[in-house]
Amino acid sequence: MSVRTVVLAAGALAGAGACRADEIGAWDLPAPTLTLNIADAISTMDPPAEEKPAASAKVEERSRGYGKTGSRWWTAGTAIANDFHQATDVNVHLAFSQFLADDFEFAVEAAVWYFHQPGDDTGGVSGSMVFRWHFWHADDYKWSVFADAGIGMLGAFNNVPDGGTGFDFLPRIGGGFTWALDDSVEGESRGSRLMVGVRYHHISNGRIGGDSRNPARDGVAVYAALVFPF
């Protein structure tokens, strides 16, 4: 109903009331009156204000594409370590990881090694577990910076280092970064990623054969890998 219709109707009622009063003037009755609040009439006809949608949870979901609790990843890469003397250790590794909490990742890694060292060069295989904390990252997780630590066990085909044993421990600590290579899933950083890092590299048998058979080896390892969603 328009405001004009309301006003015309009110006028008609008021006129009818006045005529009726003239006809029964002997009774001296007051003419009926009508009070019209135009502002109230207009306000009741206003359409309800549109409700703005609440911030979508998808924004947070996209930002947690990588590093979100429960997400799983494959990592394939290579590492090279040097003790700054005469030994160079190279590996090719494959790892499976899962985020136990937001930004906190646990990985199990298998690697094949080649040891270029004084004495006899040799090869070996290892298994390791690694805890990785992505403590700094972009809002959309395009990149992340992490620190990690872990330990592994090595079985070599000959003594590593030379004069040591064929069984060793591989403790590690270091850090690095990841970078999203594929943002094809509507802004979610769930595609493949590049991982680059550096860590302390140590080989030791823990003196299981005595001090004389634990020459150990310390060095710095750098590594690069590709990360894929599971």
PDB file of C-alpha atoms in Angstrom:
ATOM      1  CA  MET A   1       0.000   0.000   0.000  1.00  0.00           C
ATOM      2  CA  SER A   2       1.407   3.419  -0.963  1.00  0.00           C
ATOM      3  CA  VAL A   3       1.546   6.500   1.264  1.00  0.00           C
ATOM      4  CA  ARG A   4      -0.796   8.363  -1.145  1.00  0.00           C
ATOM      5  CA  THR A   5      -3.467   5.661  -0.746  1.00  0.00           C
ATOM      6  CA  VAL A   6      -3.224   5.857   3.038  1.00  0.00           C
ATOM      7  CA  VAL A   7      -3.660   9.668   2.996  1.00  0.00           C
ATOM      8  CA  LEU A   8      -6.662   9.559   0.614  1.00  0.00           C
ATOM      9  CA  ALA A   9      -8.371   6.906   2.695  1.00  0.00           C
ATOM     10  CA  ALA A  10      -7.873   8.936   5.854  1.00  0.00           C
ATOM     11  CA  GLY A  11      -9.373  12.023   4.200  1.00  0.00           C
ATOM     12  CA  ALA A  12     -12.415  10.115   3.040  1.00  0.00           C
ATOM     13  CA  LEU A  13     -13.088   8.770   6.507  1.00  0.00           C
ATOM     14  CA  ALA A  14     -12.759  12.221   8.045  1.00  0.00           C
ATOM     15  CA  GLY A  15     -15.206  13.705   5.486  1.00  0.00           C
ATOM     16  CA  ALA A  16     -17.748  10.977   6.063  1.00  0.00           C
ATOM     17  CA  GLY A  17     -17.552  11.532   9.772  1.00  0.00           C
ATOM     18  CA  ALA A  18     -18.200  15.276   9.390  1.00  0.00           C
ATOM     19  CA  CYS A  19     -21.312  14.725   7.206  1.00  0.00           C
ATOM     20  CA  ARG A  20     -22.795  12.333   9.714  1.00  0.00           C
ATOM     21  CA  ALA A  21     -22.287  14.887  12.479  1.00  0.00           C
ATOM     22  CA  ASP A  22     -24.319  17.525  10.528  1.00  0.00           C
ATOM     23  CA  GLU A  23     -27.224  15.093  10.076  1.00  0.00           C
ATOM     24  CA  ILE A  24     -27.486  14.339  13.797  1.00  0.00           C
ATOM     25  CA  GLY A  25     -26.493  17.798  14.997  1.00  0.00           C
ATOM     26  CA  ALA A  26     -29.240  17.648  17.636  1.00  0.00           C
ATOM     27  CA  TRP A  27     -27.200  15.090  19.453  1.00  0.00           C
ATOM     28  CA  ASP A  28     -24.131  17.383  19.316  1.00  0.00           C
ATOM     29  CA  LEU A  29     -21.756  14.428  18.808  1.00  0.00           C
ATOM     30  CA  PRO A  30     -18.113  15.167  17.944  1.00  0.00           C
ATOM     31  CA  ALA A  31     -16.897  14.189  14.507  1.00  0.00           C
ATOM     32  CA  PRO A  32     -14.588  11.180  14.486  1.00  0.00           C
ATOM     33  CA  THR A  33     -10.948  11.958  14.023  1.00  0.00           C
ATOM     34  CA  LEU A  34      -8.084   9.880  12.651  1.00  0.00           C
ATOM     35  CA  THR A  35      -4.443  10.367  13.593  1.00  0.00           C
ATOM     36  CA  LEU A  36      -2.056   9.121  10.935  1.00  0.00           C
ATOM     37  CA  ASN A  37       1.639   8.662  11.605  1.00  0.00           C
ATOM     38  CA  ILE A  38       3.142   8.799   8.118  1.00  0.00           C
ATOM     39  CA  ALA A  39       6.647   7.959   9.374  1.00  0.00           C
ATOM     40  CA  ASP A  40       5.423   4.736  11.008  1.00  0.00           C
ATOM     41  CA  ALA A  41       3.498   3.783   7.875  1.00  0.00           C
ATOM     42  CA  ILE A  42       6.551   4.289   5.707  1.00  0.00           C
ATOM     43  CA  SER A  43       8.853   2.373   8.085  1.00  0.00           C
ATOM     44  CA  THR A  44       6.545  -0.649   8.079  1.00  0.00           C
ATOM     45  CA  MET A  45       6.764  -0.793   4.287  1.00  0.00           C
ATOM     46  CA  ASP A  46      10.572  -0.742   4.151  1.00  0.00           C
ATOM     47  CA  PRO A  47      11.978  -4.084   2.995  1.00  0.00           C
ATOM     48  CA  PRO A  48      14.037  -5.925   5.638  1.00  0.00           C
ATOM     49  CA  ALA A  49      17.726  -5.143   5.530  1.00  0.00           C
ATOM     50  CA  GLU A  50      19.781  -7.767   3.792  1.00  0.00           C
ATOM     51  CA  GLU A  51      21.878  -9.812   6.181  1.00  0.00           C
ATOM     52  CA  LYS A  52      25.528  -9.868   5.295  1.00  0.00           C
ATOM     53  CA  PRO A  53      26.902 -13.397   5.258  1.00  0.00           C
ATOM     54  CA  ALA A  54      29.271 -14.187   8.091  1.00  0.00           C
ATOM     55  CA  ALA A  55      32.905 -14.606   7.236  1.00  0.00           C
ATOM     56  CA  SER A  56      33.131 -17.913   5.461  1.00  0.00           C
ATOM     57  CA  ALA A  57      35.007 -20.717   7.149  1.00  0.00           C
ATOM     58  CA  LYS A  58      36.424 -21.485   3.713  1.00  0.00           C
ATOM     59  CA  VAL A  59      38.893 -18.605   4.101  1.00  0.00           C
ATOM     60  CA  GLU A  60      40.447 -20.331   7.085  1.00  0.00           C
ATOM     61  CA  GLU A  61      40.193 -23.668   5.296  1.00  0.00           C
ATOM     62  CA  ARG A  62      42.143 -22.310   2.340  1.00  0.00           C
ATOM     63  CA  SER A  63      44.799 -20.810   4.606  1.00  0.00           C
ATOM     64  CA  ARG A  64      45.232 -24.203   6.273  1.00  0.00           C
ATOM     65  CA  GLY A  65      45.576 -26.151   3.009  1.00  0.00           C
ATOM     66  CA  TYR A  66      49.165 -27.053   3.937  1.00  0.00           C
ATOM     67  CA  GLY A  67      49.948 -27.500   7.597  1.00  0.00           C
ATOM     68  CA  LYS A  68      46.394 -28.410   8.585  1.00  0.00           C
ATOM     69  CA  THR A  69      45.886 -31.109  11.204  1.00  0.00           C
ATOM     70  CA  GLY A  70      45.478 -34.518   9.594  1.00  0.00           C
ATOM     71  CA  SER A  71      46.794 -33.588   6.126  1.00  0.00           C
ATOM     72  CA  ARG A  72      49.224 -36.139   4.643  1.00  0.00           C
ATOM     73  CA  TRP A  73      52.143 -35.706   2.254  1.00  0.00           C
ATOM     74  CA  TRP A  74      54.778 -37.566   0.249  1.00  0.00           C
ATOM     75  CA  THR A  75      58.292 -36.127  -0.025  1.00  0.00           C
ATOM     76  CA  ALA A  76      60.939 -37.237  -2.523  1.00  0.00           C
ATOM     77  CA  GLY A  77      64.366 -35.640  -2.613  1.00  0.00           C
ATOM     78  CA  THR A  78      68.113 -35.800  -2.288  1.00  0.00           C
ATOM     79  CA  ALA A  79      70.712 -34.626   0.234  1.00  0.00           C
ATOM     80  CA  ILE A  80      74.456 -34.089   0.190  1.00  0.00           C
ATOM     81  CA  ALA A  81      76.664 -33.728   3.263  1.00  0.00           C
ATOM     82  CA  ASN A  82      80.324 -32.867   3.701  1.00  0.00           C
ATOM     83  CA  ASP A  83      82.553 -33.002   6.753  1.00  0.00           C
ATOM     84  CA  PHE A  84      84.876 -30.285   5.297  1.00  0.00           C
ATOM     85  CA  HIS A  85      87.723 -32.809   5.135  1.00  0.00           C
ATOM     86  CA  GLN A  86      87.603 -35.760   2.758  1.00  0.00           C
ATOM     87  CA  ALA A  87      84.170 -37.311   3.184  1.00  0.00           C
ATOM     88  CA  THR A  88      81.050 -36.614   1.166  1.00  0.00           C
ATOM     89  CA  ASP A  89      77.771 -38.442   1.881  1.00  0.00           C
ATOM     90  CA  VAL A  90      74.912 -38.420  -0.651  1.00  0.00           C
ATOM     91  CA  ASN A  91      71.416 -39.855  -0.345  1.00  0.00           C
ATOM     92  CA  VAL A  92      68.124 -40.188  -2.204  1.00  0.00           C
ATOM     93  CA  HIS A  93      65.154 -40.318   0.135  1.00  0.00           C
ATOM     94  CA  LEU A  94      61.397 -40.831   0.234  1.00  0.00           C
ATOM     95  CA  ALA A  95      59.257 -39.762   3.200  1.00  0.00           C
ATOM     96  CA  PHE A  96      55.646 -39.941   4.282  1.00  0.00           C
ATOM     97  CA  SER A  97      54.392 -37.293   6.709  1.00  0.00           C
ATOM     98  CA  GLN A  98      51.238 -36.272   8.549  1.00  0.00           C
ATOM     99  CA  PHE A  99      50.419 -33.096  10.485  1.00  0.00           C
ATOM    100  CA  LEU A 100      49.654 -34.176  14.045  1.00  0.00           C
ATOM    101  CA  ALA A 101      48.549 -30.613  14.860  1.00  0.00           C
ATOM    102  CA  ASP A 102      48.366 -27.390  12.881  1.00  0.00           C
ATOM    103  CA  ASP A 103      51.921 -26.591  11.715  1.00  0.00           C
ATOM    104  CA  PHE A 104      53.414 -29.640  13.493  1.00  0.00           C
ATOM    105  CA  GLU A 105      54.462 -32.488  11.201  1.00  0.00           C
ATOM    106  CA  PHE A 106      55.754 -36.008  11.822  1.00  0.00           C
ATOM    107  CA  ALA A 107      57.578 -37.859   9.030  1.00  0.00           C
ATOM    108  CA  VAL A 108      59.109 -41.283   8.472  1.00  0.00           C
ATOM    109  CA  GLU A 109      61.878 -41.382   5.886  1.00  0.00           C
ATOM    110  CA  ALA A 110      63.710 -44.101   3.980  1.00  0.00           C
ATOM    111  CA  ALA A 111      66.994 -43.333   2.188  1.00  0.00           C
ATOM    112  CA  VAL A 112      69.651 -44.962   0.047  1.00  0.00           C
ATOM    113  CA  TRP A 113      73.213 -43.648   0.644  1.00  0.00           C
ATOM    114  CA  TYR A 114      76.565 -43.441  -1.054  1.00  0.00           C
ATOM    115  CA  PHE A 115      79.590 -42.631   1.135  1.00  0.00           C
ATOM    116  CA  HIS A 116      82.724 -41.207  -0.476  1.00  0.00           C
ATOM    117  CA  GLN A 117      85.248 -41.369   2.361  1.00  0.00           C
ATOM    118  CA  PRO A 118      88.852 -42.114   3.313  1.00  0.00           C
ATOM    119  CA  GLY A 119      89.366 -45.851   3.054  1.00  0.00           C
ATOM    120  CA  ASP A 120      86.753 -47.788   1.169  1.00  0.00           C
ATOM    121  CA  ASP A 121      83.776 -46.031  -0.368  1.00  0.00           C
ATOM    122  CA  THR A 122      80.519 -47.809   0.343  1.00  0.00           C
ATOM    123  CA  GLY A 123      76.747 -47.567   0.305  1.00  0.00           C
ATOM    124  CA  GLY A 124      73.935 -48.126   2.765  1.00  0.00           C
ATOM    125  CA  VAL A 125      70.264 -47.745   3.601  1.00  0.00           C
ATOM    126  CA  SER A 126      68.620 -45.896   6.468  1.00  0.00           C
ATOM    127  CA  GLY A 127      65.293 -45.278   8.152  1.00  0.00           C
ATOM    128  CA  SER A 128      64.563 -42.096  10.111  1.00  0.00           C
ATOM    129  CA  MET A 129      61.799 -40.274  11.933  1.00  0.00           C
ATOM    130  CA  VAL A 130      61.564 -36.493  11.891  1.00  0.00           C
ATOM    131  CA  PHE A 131      59.514 -33.892  13.762  1.00  0.00           C
ATOM    132  CA  ARG A 132      59.040 -30.639  11.858  1.00  0.00           C
ATOM    133  CA  TRP A 133      57.512 -27.369  13.108  1.00  0.00           C
ATOM    134  CA  HIS A 134      56.396 -24.799  10.523  1.00  0.00           C
ATOM    135  CA  PHE A 135      56.679 -21.809  12.836  1.00  0.00           C
ATOM    136  CA  TRP A 136      56.316 -19.026  10.253  1.00  0.00           C
ATOM    137  CA  HIS A 137      54.226 -18.940   7.104  1.00  0.00           C
ATOM    138  CA  ALA A 138      52.264 -16.732   4.728  1.00  0.00           C
ATOM    139  CA  ASP A 139      48.554 -16.209   5.473  1.00  0.00           C
ATOM    140  CA  ASP A 140      47.627 -18.344   2.461  1.00  0.00           C
ATOM    141  CA  TYR A 141      50.456 -20.803   3.148  1.00  0.00           C
ATOM    142  CA  LYS A 142      52.181 -19.983  -0.127  1.00  0.00           C
ATOM    143  CA  TRP A 143      55.425 -20.505   1.798  1.00  0.00           C
ATOM    144  CA  SER A 144      56.472 -21.709   5.245  1.00  0.00           C
ATOM    145  CA  VAL A 145      59.647 -21.679   7.339  1.00  0.00           C
ATOM    146  CA  PHE A 146      60.342 -24.670   9.559  1.00  0.00           C
ATOM    147  CA  ALA A 147      62.700 -26.162  12.130  1.00  0.00           C
ATOM    148  CA  ASP A 148      63.092 -29.916  12.436  1.00  0.00           C
ATOM    149  CA  ALA A 149      64.856 -32.592  14.443  1.00  0.00           C
ATOM    150  CA  GLY A 150      65.035 -36.361  14.222  1.00  0.00           C
ATOM    151  CA  ILE A 151      67.079 -39.516  14.379  1.00  0.00           C
ATOM    152  CA  GLY A 152      67.648 -42.512  12.123  1.00  0.00           C
ATOM    153  CA  MET A 153      69.487 -45.821  11.886  1.00  0.00           C
ATOM    154  CA  LEU A 154      71.954 -46.664   9.114  1.00  0.00           C
ATOM    155  CA  GLY A 155      72.979 -50.044   7.797  1.00  0.00           C
ATOM    156  CA  ALA A 156      76.083 -49.718   5.594  1.00  0.00           C
ATOM    157  CA  PHE A 157      77.675 -52.335   3.337  1.00  0.00           C
ATOM    158  CA  ASN A 158      81.062 -51.547   4.876  1.00  0.00           C
ATOM    159  CA  ASN A 159      82.394 -49.522   7.786  1.00  0.00           C
ATOM    160  CA  VAL A 160      81.166 -45.900   8.020  1.00  0.00           C
ATOM    161  CA  PRO A 161      83.291 -43.986   8.784  1.00  0.00           C
ATOM    162  CA  ASP A 162      86.371 -46.011   7.879  1.00  0.00           C
ATOM    163  CA  GLY A 163      87.500 -47.806  11.025  1.00  0.00           C
ATOM    164  CA  GLY A 164      84.002 -47.729  12.484  1.00  0.00           C
ATOM    165  CA  THR A 165      81.129 -50.185  12.051  1.00  0.00           C
ATOM    166  CA  GLY A 166      78.449 -50.939   9.503  1.00  0.00           C
ATOM    167  CA  PHE A 167      75.675 -49.878  11.906  1.00  0.00           C
ATOM    168  CA  ASP A 168      75.272 -46.219  12.873  1.00  0.00           C
ATOM    169  CA  PHE A 169      72.851 -43.654  14.245  1.00  0.00           C
ATOM    170  CA  LEU A 170      71.909 -40.536  12.257  1.00  0.00           C
ATOM    171  CA  PRO A 171      70.772 -37.712  14.557  1.00  0.00           C
ATOM    172  CA  ARG A 172      69.794 -34.469  12.833  1.00  0.00           C
ATOM    173  CA  ILE A 173      68.658 -30.931  13.580  1.00  0.00           C
ATOM    174  CA  GLY A 174      68.130 -28.067  11.164  1.00  0.00           C
ATOM    175  CA  GLY A 175      65.636 -25.932   9.292  1.00  0.00           C
ATOM    176  CA  GLY A 176      64.446 -24.761   5.921  1.00  0.00           C
ATOM    177  CA  PHE A 177      61.438 -23.560   3.961  1.00  0.00           C
ATOM    178  CA  THR A 178      58.684 -24.837   1.674  1.00  0.00           C
ATOM    179  CA  TRP A 179      57.196 -23.045  -1.334  1.00  0.00           C
ATOM    180  CA  ALA A 180      53.914 -23.850  -3.101  1.00  0.00           C
ATOM    181  CA  LEU A 181      54.395 -24.730  -6.771  1.00  0.00           C
ATOM    182  CA  ASP A 182      50.753 -25.400  -7.617  1.00  0.00           C
ATOM    183  CA  ASP A 183      47.743 -23.333  -6.484  1.00  0.00           C
ATOM    184  CA  SER A 184      45.241 -25.014  -8.781  1.00  0.00           C
ATOM    185  CA  VAL A 185      42.736 -25.895  -6.034  1.00  0.00           C
ATOM    186  CA  GLU A 186      40.939 -22.537  -5.747  1.00  0.00           C
ATOM    187  CA  GLY A 187      43.552 -20.776  -3.709  1.00  0.00           C
ATOM    188  CA  GLU A 188      44.235 -23.670  -1.365  1.00  0.00           C
ATOM    189  CA  SER A 189      47.913 -24.492  -0.972  1.00  0.00           C
ATOM    190  CA  ARG A 190      47.247 -28.193  -1.432  1.00  0.00           C
ATOM    191  CA  GLY A 191      49.337 -28.774  -4.531  1.00  0.00           C
ATOM    192  CA  SER A 192      52.962 -29.788  -4.897  1.00  0.00           C
ATOM    193  CA  ARG A 193      55.639 -27.862  -3.016  1.00  0.00           C
ATOM    194  CA  LEU A 194      59.380 -27.348  -3.045  1.00  0.00           C
ATOM    195  CA  MET A 195      61.260 -28.041   0.193  1.00  0.00           C
ATOM    196  CA  VAL A 196      64.803 -26.793   0.750  1.00  0.00           C
ATOM    197  CA  GLY A 197      66.765 -27.116   3.976  1.00  0.00           C
ATOM    198  CA  VAL A 198      70.076 -27.415   5.793  1.00  0.00           C
ATOM    199  CA  ARG A 199      70.878 -29.541   8.831  1.00  0.00           C
ATOM    200  CA  TYR A 200      73.597 -30.824  11.116  1.00  0.00           C
ATOM    201  CA  HIS A 201      74.765 -34.215   9.824  1.00  0.00           C
ATOM    202  CA  HIS A 202      76.221 -36.747  12.251  1.00  0.00           C
ATOM    203  CA  ILE A 203      77.159 -40.427  11.879  1.00  0.00           C
ATOM    204  CA  SER A 204      78.031 -42.412  14.999  1.00  0.00           C
ATOM    205  CA  ASN A 205      77.572 -45.952  16.294  1.00  0.00           C
ATOM    206  CA  GLY A 206      77.058 -44.809  19.888  1.00  0.00           C
ATOM    207  CA  ARG A 207      80.225 -46.619  21.001  1.00  0.00           C
ATOM    208  CA  ILE A 208      78.560 -49.999  20.600  1.00  0.00           C
ATOM    209  CA  GLY A 209      81.965 -51.393  19.567  1.00  0.00           C
ATOM    210  CA  GLY A 210      83.917 -49.300  22.101  1.00  0.00           C
ATOM    211  CA  ASP A 211      85.536 -45.878  21.806  1.00  0.00           C
ATOM    212  CA  SER A 212      88.223 -47.160  19.481  1.00  0.00           C
ATOM    213  CA  ARG A 213      85.617 -48.206  16.907  1.00  0.00           C
ATOM    214  CA  ASN A 214      83.575 -45.008  16.937  1.00  0.00           C
ATOM    215  CA  PRO A 215      85.444 -42.445  14.828  1.00  0.00           C
ATOM    216  CA  ALA A 216      82.095 -40.728  14.055  1.00  0.00           C
ATOM    217  CA  ARG A 217      81.622 -38.033  11.441  1.00  0.00           C
ATOM    218  CA  ASP A 218      80.200 -34.510  11.671  1.00  0.00           C
ATOM    219  CA  GLY A 219      79.214 -32.317   8.791  1.00  0.00           C
ATOM    220  CA  VAL A 220      76.580 -30.078   7.225  1.00  0.00           C
ATOM    221  CA  ALA A 221      73.940 -31.453   4.887  1.00  0.00           C
ATOM    222  CA  VAL A 222      71.857 -29.499   2.390  1.00  0.00           C
ATOM    223  CA  TYR A 223      68.813 -31.034   0.762  1.00  0.00           C
ATOM    224  CA  ALA A 224      66.027 -30.345  -1.702  1.00  0.00           C
ATOM    225  CA  ALA A 225      62.783 -32.222  -2.235  1.00  0.00           C
ATOM    226  CA  LEU A 226      59.367 -32.114  -3.851  1.00  0.00           C
ATOM    227  CA  VAL A 227      56.303 -32.501  -1.619  1.00  0.00           C
ATOM    228  CA  PHE A 228      53.016 -33.942  -2.896  1.00  0.00           C
ATOM    229  CA  PRO A 229      49.620 -34.278  -1.190  1.00  0.00           C
ATOM    230  CA  PHE A 230      48.667 -37.825  -0.251  1.00  0.00           C
TER     231      PHE A 230
END
